[in-house]
Phi, psi and omega in degrees: 000137181239065183298335184245021181305125177062018175261138181268127180245124173264124185229116174264160185062037191291328189271354179281180185306303182291318180299313181296315181293325177295314180298317179300315182294316182289326176297320179296342180249022169096004182290155168241157195226148157248111185255140178219145175194183183284328190252111181299322179299316178295321178298314181296320178296318179298313181299324179295331180275339181278143174268069184201159174281120186230142169240126185248127180227113178280147177173175183256120184294349176281357178260112181303329181296327178300316183294321176297321178295318181296315180293316178300321179295319178298319180290315183293315185276322188244358177085004177154174182241123181260317185223134173239130177240105182270092190251344184297137178193159179224172171221153177286166178299143179302140179170172178286145183312313181295346182262357179287128183289156177300319180297316178296318180297314180297317181296319179297316178294318180299320181278306190283329181256300183293328177301320178288320177300310180298321179300310183292327176298326178277321187285316186299314179299322179294317180292320179295317180298318179294321178296314181295329181279320189240345185080004182286129180281161180218170180214144172238131177240120177255121182266135179228164180271154171299339178297340176281349182252324184215149178277176177242086189293346182268000181262000000 
């Protein structure tokens, strides 16, 4: 089955467990990719292992410019963006809430919250423009941690 044949998937947090397994599964079903994570070497190694057309761009999802670059790359190389999977995320070091440093808290919010906001700000206009021009539907999947739903009272 080729459910994603010739569809372009933008995937952040690509080299981690969920990102890598998602890319493998979608590649097996015909997807092509714009992959992003922090380490260009890991991205290139991952792309070499996938049986798919891949463009790899390393960067920090807390930077709005990265998301504009990723979307532009999807449009330039593949003609548009069909699916965006905003998977990049971090967590602060385990500890009690009063002991989390200001720097750790800010970094977590910048990546986990603002990173998704910046991503969608870049992705939605491109997807809407393609839809208005061709009628082609698109999808955005935002991945979050269980930590956003429940605390860890034993830490």
